[in-house]
XYZ file of C-alpha atoms in Angstrom:
550
model
C -52.449 84.642 -32.015
C -49.912 85.755 -34.619
C -47.191 86.630 -32.072
C -46.835 83.099 -30.663
C -46.019 81.381 -33.983
C -43.636 84.245 -34.805
C -41.738 83.694 -31.539
C -41.466 79.988 -32.312
C -40.175 80.757 -35.784
C -37.561 83.147 -34.362
C -36.462 80.616 -31.729
C -36.199 77.906 -34.366
C -34.174 80.199 -36.589
C -31.850 81.062 -33.741
C -31.492 77.365 -32.835
C -30.737 76.439 -36.433
C -28.168 79.245 -36.674
C -26.460 78.054 -33.513
C -26.487 74.433 -34.719
C -25.007 75.515 -38.043
C -22.306 77.490 -36.268
C -21.502 74.541 -33.985
C -21.399 72.152 -36.966
C -19.123 74.512 -38.872
C -16.812 74.781 -35.854
C -16.805 70.994 -35.481
C -16.085 70.542 -39.164
C -13.300 73.117 -38.937
C -11.879 71.339 -35.914
C -12.013 68.042 -37.800
C -10.321 69.653 -40.789
C -7.651 71.081 -38.459
C -7.191 67.693 -36.841
C -6.983 66.002 -40.214
C -4.455 68.587 -41.348
C -2.355 67.958 -38.244
C -2.518 64.222 -38.786
C -1.629 64.545 -42.472
C 1.239 66.958 -41.895
C 2.784 64.965 -39.051
C 6.276 63.606 -39.750
C 5.379 60.537 -37.722
C 3.307 57.715 -39.166
C -0.243 57.923 -37.770
C -2.212 54.808 -38.659
C -5.821 53.997 -37.772
C -6.917 50.381 -37.573
C -9.878 48.365 -36.457
C -9.764 46.201 -33.352
C -8.985 43.300 -35.708
C -5.864 45.138 -36.982
C -7.219 46.157 -40.396
C -5.812 49.513 -41.567
C -8.538 52.164 -42.017
C -6.421 55.351 -42.290
C -2.872 56.108 -43.433
C -1.376 59.599 -43.230
C 1.339 61.257 -45.326
C 3.930 60.585 -42.618
C 3.294 56.853 -42.974
C 3.624 57.139 -46.740
C 6.904 59.061 -46.421
C 8.427 56.622 -43.954
C 7.253 53.288 -45.361
C 6.791 54.137 -49.038
C 3.219 52.821 -49.437
C 0.376 54.896 -50.881
C -2.889 54.907 -48.964
C -4.736 52.767 -51.501
C -2.004 50.090 -51.170
C -2.570 49.541 -47.470
C -6.228 50.307 -46.682
C -8.023 47.057 -45.799
C -4.766 45.162 -45.153
C -3.791 43.771 -41.767
C -1.144 45.943 -40.122
C 1.013 42.904 -39.342
C 2.292 42.919 -42.961
C 4.747 45.630 -41.825
C 6.392 43.281 -39.302
C 9.369 41.163 -40.486
C 8.966 37.388 -40.201
C 11.779 37.115 -37.653
C 10.277 39.772 -35.354
C 7.457 39.349 -32.787
C 4.029 40.676 -33.798
C 3.826 43.581 -31.364
C 0.613 45.068 -32.805
C -1.488 41.973 -32.208
C -0.536 41.949 -28.523
C -1.231 45.690 -28.288
C -4.707 45.305 -29.818
C -5.544 42.509 -27.395
C -4.680 44.827 -24.494
C -6.803 47.623 -25.966
C -9.796 45.266 -26.330
C -9.372 44.356 -22.661
C -9.102 48.089 -21.826
C -5.635 47.557 -20.377
C -2.985 50.304 -20.576
C -0.372 49.998 -23.306
C 3.186 51.283 -22.987
C 5.395 52.706 -25.670
C 7.603 50.025 -27.215
C 10.369 49.750 -29.776
C 10.062 47.321 -32.651
C 11.111 46.828 -36.276
C 8.908 47.447 -39.329
C 9.694 47.008 -43.002
C 9.518 49.641 -45.727
C 8.053 48.963 -49.159
C 11.521 48.142 -50.515
C 12.211 45.709 -47.662
C 14.435 47.929 -45.521
C 14.033 47.390 -41.766
C 13.430 50.495 -39.677
C 13.617 50.876 -35.922
C 10.243 52.176 -34.752
C 9.040 53.713 -31.501
C 5.390 52.653 -31.327
C 2.564 54.071 -29.202
C -0.900 52.492 -29.640
C -4.000 54.201 -28.176
C -7.708 53.247 -28.188
C -10.251 55.109 -30.369
C -13.699 55.568 -28.790
C -17.108 56.491 -30.247
C -19.503 59.106 -28.834
C -20.734 56.598 -26.288
C -17.237 55.891 -25.004
C -17.021 52.403 -26.510
C -13.642 51.316 -27.951
C -14.112 50.894 -31.682
C -10.543 50.915 -32.979
C -6.945 51.892 -32.367
C -4.590 54.643 -33.435
C -0.855 53.908 -33.829
C 1.831 56.592 -33.817
C 5.025 55.074 -35.228
C 8.198 57.180 -35.138
C 11.274 56.245 -37.153
C 14.178 56.130 -34.655
C 16.645 54.278 -36.889
C 19.186 57.126 -36.974
C 18.868 57.666 -33.233
C 19.488 53.957 -32.632
C 22.461 53.959 -34.976
C 23.916 57.002 -33.223
C 23.375 55.418 -29.813
C 24.988 52.212 -31.042
C 27.988 54.116 -32.375
C 28.333 55.944 -29.054
C 28.083 52.656 -27.186
C 30.766 51.066 -29.351
C 32.946 54.148 -28.981
C 32.618 54.055 -25.190
C 33.328 50.318 -25.171
C 36.452 50.887 -27.276
C 37.567 53.709 -24.957
C 36.943 51.502 -21.924
C 38.873 48.596 -23.428
C 41.755 50.911 -24.338
C 41.770 52.442 -20.853
C 41.680 49.008 -19.226
C 44.498 47.790 -21.459
C 46.650 50.815 -20.664
C 45.787 50.474 -16.974
C 46.886 46.821 -17.000
C 50.075 47.619 -18.883
C 50.635 50.519 -16.475
C 50.386 48.242 -13.440
C 52.831 45.832 -15.057
C 55.193 48.668 -16.012
C 55.003 50.154 -12.509
C 55.739 46.799 -10.887
C 58.673 46.119 -13.207
C 60.045 49.623 -12.647
C 59.687 49.223 -8.873
C 61.663 45.962 -8.785
C 64.189 47.161 -11.354
C 64.771 50.362 -9.405
C 65.928 48.307 -6.416
C 68.456 46.597 -8.677
C 69.581 49.910 -10.195
C 69.979 51.421 -6.731
C 72.394 48.639 -5.842
C 74.335 48.998 -9.120
C 74.576 52.781 -8.870
C 75.416 52.720 -5.161
C 78.285 50.268 -5.408
C 79.551 51.994 -8.576
C 79.589 55.301 -6.743
C 81.499 53.876 -3.782
C 83.921 51.999 -6.053
C 84.637 55.139 -8.106
C 85.466 57.037 -4.916
C 88.198 54.507 -4.186
C 89.591 54.261 -7.731
C 91.473 57.125 -9.312
C 91.041 58.205 -12.943
C 94.431 56.711 -13.773
C 93.244 53.238 -12.798
C 92.011 51.031 -15.667
C 88.946 50.077 -13.623
C 87.808 53.691 -13.414
C 86.739 53.782 -17.075
C 84.911 50.449 -16.789
C 83.080 51.532 -13.658
C 82.150 54.819 -15.300
C 80.636 52.933 -18.254
C 78.590 50.769 -15.879
C 77.399 53.889 -14.084
C 76.466 55.584 -17.369
C 74.477 52.546 -18.535
C 72.695 52.371 -15.181
C 71.786 56.066 -15.447
C 70.254 55.418 -18.886
C 68.279 52.513 -17.443
C 67.196 54.822 -14.624
C 65.787 57.227 -17.216
C 63.800 54.410 -18.830
C 62.315 53.307 -15.514
C 61.264 56.895 -14.802
C 59.447 56.995 -18.116
C 57.713 53.759 -17.202
C 56.771 55.230 -13.836
C 55.355 58.297 -15.574
C 53.206 56.048 -17.761
C 52.145 54.038 -14.697
C 51.250 57.332 -12.901
C 53.683 56.599 -10.088
C 55.895 59.676 -10.418
C 56.419 62.040 -7.506
C 54.814 65.378 -8.396
C 55.756 68.818 -7.078
C 52.381 70.499 -7.519
C 51.726 74.219 -7.687
C 49.112 76.522 -9.198
C 50.296 77.743 -12.582
C 49.182 79.250 -15.884
C 49.509 76.926 -18.856
C 49.956 79.943 -21.132
C 53.010 81.037 -19.132
C 54.500 77.527 -19.204
C 53.883 77.221 -22.965
C 55.372 80.662 -23.660
C 58.543 79.905 -21.695
C 58.771 76.503 -23.368
C 58.522 78.008 -26.878
C 61.618 80.115 -26.220
C 63.799 77.093 -25.480
C 62.378 74.648 -28.037
C 63.374 76.439 -31.253
C 66.870 75.017 -31.465
C 65.648 71.515 -30.726
C 63.042 71.239 -33.480
C 65.030 73.020 -36.223
C 64.796 76.194 -38.238
C 62.592 74.657 -40.947
C 59.674 74.325 -38.514
C 57.660 77.432 -37.714
C 56.283 77.786 -34.203
C 52.915 79.507 -33.775
C 51.481 80.389 -30.381
C 47.781 80.961 -29.755
C 47.784 81.510 -26.009
C 44.748 82.823 -24.162
C 45.243 85.583 -21.638
C 43.857 85.552 -18.100
C 43.536 81.783 -18.051
C 42.403 80.224 -14.778
C 45.187 78.402 -12.980
C 45.641 74.640 -13.010
C 47.257 72.593 -10.280
C 50.210 70.873 -11.902
C 53.894 70.056 -11.714
C 55.589 72.592 -14.040
C 58.454 70.232 -14.901
C 55.952 67.526 -15.871
C 53.950 69.949 -18.063
C 57.213 70.933 -19.783
C 57.960 67.223 -20.248
C 54.587 66.815 -21.961
C 55.278 69.755 -24.295
C 58.796 68.510 -25.015
C 57.660 65.001 -25.938
C 54.850 66.302 -28.141
C 57.199 68.786 -29.843
C 59.784 66.086 -30.559
C 57.039 63.821 -31.881
C 55.814 66.653 -34.135
C 59.345 67.348 -35.376
C 59.785 63.700 -36.385
C 56.472 63.872 -38.271
C 57.608 66.967 -40.232
C 60.843 65.809 -41.841
C 60.479 68.392 -44.628
C 59.475 71.225 -42.325
C 56.090 72.552 -41.355
C 54.246 74.396 -38.601
C 53.940 73.571 -34.923
C 51.039 75.323 -33.181
C 50.568 75.473 -29.413
C 47.199 76.729 -28.208
C 45.627 77.325 -24.802
C 42.118 78.374 -23.841
C 39.495 77.838 -21.171
C 36.652 75.451 -21.934
C 33.677 73.985 -20.138
C 33.007 70.296 -20.746
C 29.319 69.636 -20.211
C 27.467 66.443 -19.424
C 26.776 65.615 -23.086
C 30.504 65.784 -23.851
C 31.351 63.684 -20.802
C 28.753 61.081 -21.744
C 30.541 60.426 -25.035
C 34.032 60.391 -23.471
C 35.124 57.731 -21.032
C 36.571 59.037 -17.735
C 35.680 62.684 -18.452
C 34.111 64.549 -15.518
C 31.989 67.599 -16.450
C 33.484 70.897 -15.374
C 35.874 73.734 -16.211
C 39.165 72.883 -17.897
C 42.115 74.537 -19.565
C 42.697 73.149 -23.042
C 46.260 72.680 -24.264
C 46.474 71.727 -27.939
C 49.627 70.878 -29.901
C 49.154 70.633 -33.671
C 51.614 69.754 -36.424
C 51.315 69.737 -40.203
C 53.181 66.454 -40.563
C 52.421 63.135 -42.178
C 49.680 62.193 -39.703
C 48.657 58.631 -38.933
C 45.975 56.092 -39.738
C 43.387 54.847 -37.260
C 45.239 51.620 -36.451
C 48.344 53.590 -35.467
C 46.314 56.155 -33.528
C 44.818 53.404 -31.377
C 48.282 52.245 -30.243
C 50.351 55.410 -29.849
C 50.079 55.584 -26.059
C 51.235 51.997 -25.510
C 54.759 51.678 -24.072
C 57.464 50.768 -26.588
C 55.165 51.210 -29.577
C 56.909 53.271 -32.225
C 56.714 53.844 -35.963
C 60.378 54.867 -36.096
C 63.193 52.713 -37.365
C 65.025 50.475 -34.860
C 67.383 52.499 -32.701
C 65.594 55.785 -33.453
C 63.441 55.873 -30.328
C 62.290 53.941 -27.265
C 58.562 54.272 -27.895
C 58.052 55.756 -24.418
C 57.563 59.425 -25.327
C 53.791 59.441 -25.839
C 53.154 56.844 -23.150
C 54.954 59.191 -20.763
C 52.685 62.036 -21.895
C 49.611 59.866 -21.319
C 50.681 58.919 -17.796
C 51.529 62.494 -16.795
C 48.207 63.839 -18.036
C 46.228 61.111 -16.294
C 48.174 61.570 -13.050
C 47.142 65.250 -13.116
C 43.488 64.246 -13.406
C 43.347 65.341 -17.058
C 42.442 63.725 -20.360
C 44.194 63.551 -23.710
C 42.690 62.974 -27.169
C 44.306 62.641 -30.575
C 42.943 63.605 -33.971
C 44.924 62.648 -37.046
C 44.560 61.554 -40.637
C 47.255 60.424 -43.084
C 48.998 63.425 -44.678
C 46.702 65.798 -42.754
C 48.753 66.385 -39.618
C 48.008 65.593 -35.991
C 46.459 67.416 -33.039
C 46.973 66.358 -29.436
C 44.332 67.943 -27.203
C 44.847 67.890 -23.438
C 42.367 69.028 -20.798
C 43.711 69.985 -17.362
C 41.072 70.605 -14.666
C 40.943 74.147 -13.339
C 42.378 74.474 -9.819
C 39.785 74.846 -7.099
C 39.559 78.219 -5.373
C 41.866 78.304 -2.378
C 44.055 75.404 -3.526
C 47.730 75.863 -2.839
C 50.727 74.012 -4.111
C 52.727 71.500 -2.114
C 55.557 73.262 -0.300
C 58.879 72.290 -1.844
C 61.422 71.728 0.899
C 64.753 73.486 0.569
C 67.586 71.062 -0.078
C 70.261 71.098 2.595
C 73.939 70.324 1.993
C 75.180 66.845 2.936
C 75.463 66.487 6.688
C 78.617 64.481 7.327
C 80.288 63.351 10.512
C 77.486 64.334 12.857
C 77.082 60.880 14.312
C 73.283 60.946 14.073
C 71.572 57.578 14.340
C 69.594 56.283 11.355
C 67.166 53.374 11.685
C 67.184 51.680 8.250
C 64.161 49.520 7.326
C 64.521 47.772 3.953
C 63.262 44.288 3.118
C 65.548 43.881 0.069
C 68.656 42.317 1.585
C 71.127 43.500 -1.097
C 69.931 47.096 -1.006
C 69.866 47.028 2.788
C 73.499 45.927 2.901
C 74.460 48.728 0.504
C 72.706 51.461 2.505
C 73.972 50.175 5.849
C 77.548 50.072 4.562
C 77.344 53.518 2.927
C 75.781 55.501 5.782
C 78.725 55.112 8.209
C 80.979 56.586 5.505
C 78.617 59.575 5.415
C 79.044 60.051 9.155
C 75.957 58.316 10.556
C 75.397 55.597 13.107
C 73.236 52.859 11.638
C 70.624 50.476 13.002
C 69.740 47.981 10.259
C 66.496 46.016 10.044
C 64.830 43.947 7.363
C 61.220 44.137 8.555
C 58.816 46.291 10.528
C 58.882 43.836 13.422
C 62.676 43.938 13.595
C 62.644 47.755 13.401
C 60.186 47.964 16.301
C 62.417 45.723 18.409
C 65.508 47.842 17.628
C 63.631 51.051 18.457
C 62.636 49.652 21.859
C 66.127 48.316 22.673
C 68.259 51.259 21.536
C 69.314 53.399 24.464
C 70.184 56.610 22.616
C 68.325 58.956 20.283
C 67.157 57.752 16.876
C 67.205 60.831 14.688
C 65.710 59.447 11.477
C 63.929 56.337 10.315
C 64.889 55.623 6.668
C 62.229 53.161 5.534
C 60.947 51.521 2.405
C 57.280 52.320 1.782
C 56.035 48.910 0.636
C 56.937 46.040 2.955
C 55.283 42.796 4.057
C 52.928 42.956 7.042
C 53.280 46.708 7.685
C 53.981 49.621 5.343
C 56.526 52.312 6.114
C 54.012 54.974 7.126
C 52.184 52.693 9.554
C 55.544 51.682 11.035
C 56.532 55.312 11.594
C 53.202 56.122 13.227
C 53.625 53.186 15.608
C 57.198 54.238 16.531
C 56.430 57.971 16.804
C 54.583 57.377 20.058
C 57.725 55.759 21.477
C 60.173 58.195 19.856
C 58.448 61.509 19.117
C 61.782 63.181 18.233
C 62.394 60.747 15.355
C 61.896 62.041 11.816
C 61.206 59.884 8.761
C 62.498 59.632 5.222
C 60.618 57.229 2.964
C 62.115 55.521 -0.074
C 60.431 53.538 -2.830
C 60.579 52.662 -6.489
C 57.305 54.537 -6.843
C 54.906 56.450 -4.636
C 52.179 54.500 -2.903
C 48.891 55.962 -1.733
C 49.968 55.367 1.859
C 52.099 58.537 1.602
C 50.680 60.186 -1.514
C 47.513 60.762 -3.484
C 47.919 60.442 -7.251
C 51.659 60.849 -6.711
C 51.323 64.102 -4.752
C 53.055 63.743 -1.407
C 51.266 64.629 1.780
C 52.437 67.878 3.322
C 55.763 67.492 5.145
C 56.613 64.010 3.854
C 60.299 63.412 3.069
C 60.584 61.029 0.132
C 63.485 59.816 -2.001
C 62.760 57.824 -5.113
C 64.762 54.751 -5.984
C 67.247 54.428 -7.521
C 69.249 57.133 -5.775
C 72.918 57.895 -5.368
C 74.591 58.120 -1.989
C 75.059 61.832 -2.608
C 71.318 62.225 -3.157
C 70.636 60.203 -0.021
C 72.973 62.384 2.041
C 71.186 65.510 0.758
C 67.797 64.078 1.665
C 68.905 63.028 5.156
C 70.516 66.427 5.727
C 67.339 68.170 4.576
C 65.202 66.074 6.932
C 67.514 66.712 9.896
C 67.507 70.445 9.165
C 63.723 70.648 9.464
C 62.473 72.194 12.709
C 60.387 70.299 15.179
C 57.318 72.190 13.997
C 57.455 70.387 10.653
C 55.464 67.173 10.897
C 56.351 63.814 9.517
C 53.671 61.990 7.549
C 50.181 63.282 8.233
C 48.633 61.397 11.132
C 45.107 60.155 11.023
C 44.794 58.068 7.901
C 45.645 57.985 4.259
C 44.836 60.727 1.827
């Protein structure tokens, strides 16, 4: 009789102990949850289904500036500016209807009236029975993130606009240089032939020499324009930028003056880059001359190389940058520097801060074109009186890449009587070439179009040794013409001429293997060398690669 009540008492005691333990654990869990909510950096706000604020954590106080007793009982819409949509009301309507709610971005006001960009996630709050009795809002301040994203967007837009502007100017410069090179070829060609017939004692000799000298200067300007337009012919090979920079430093000292100290910070065992060594030296020369002009009272010129990896985050913030491995070439001076307005324009052709007559304004535009033609990128950092750093990234050469074979130059081949099929749509230049080639010992077939050249090739009874053709012509380009004639005359070689390289015979200015190319304007001596070189090539050396463009 006594044992049964004792068992009940023990069971009740055990039950009460377990209930107490469970309640203590629940209370501890609630305290932990409350602590998490209070310590959160985000604003965590509880509200009724009508939008009345019922809880306000420390994160909300920190972000919006209101104490808890200032907001409890108020409708949450007071945080929304008058010119912004009331996002919370729409969210609460969805929660009442038990519809899912997505994360949204909106604007809320702080206590002092400052707008903040907010990432807002609203979730339902349920009671023990599962009924929705309220809502919990997690509001994260993303103002700085938005500002950073906006700055990056504006920076990318500015880079895009600058690239598009330089691309447009480059196309214009390339077109002008192409047409002007035809004119210069005529001037230089007739000057050369006239000088051969006029002795130094003749009064005309001096005048002709002055015309020739002026034309050569103009030729140099057009080549700078072609470099900017990325239409130069490149002789590519795998090379070490440290080796090129070291060799360059030995020859540059006399040019920049004794009052400028040269420092070299060249990395060893750099991976190779695929580049034209003469063009890389041209880049270093132009940057060194630019640095010298910025350091009139002396200073330090530093040339640095090292390997870098540009990741996706870097590429995202830099227009045209492809992630990957690069070799960094940096040229830094301690000169007068430049302001932002000047920095934005330095790569534009003919822009210069020098006095009239002190420079053409093509030095840095040439650098820009060369770097871009090599698939690289160039950036400039400068501040007034703080010096300037030009940073260039050349992509690392792919494993197994080889340079383009540079053909040995043969001596002029005169008096051999070989037949040359000339195809040039510019009538004046065609007349010059067709009158000069017989004097060099060649038989000439002259044509002004692809159609005319095809007719001559079919009608001519003898061998045609070389087709000398312009690259860009109406109806059919020079390469397509050669491919059509090669079936009829497989022994015929080809030499292409143009004011700039076209992608029909080159990719980014790099000639296809075995292509013979002479860039306008050229002298008759240069033409004779090129024709002799082409004739000296064995039959195993192909003409332009068959089977499509690169």
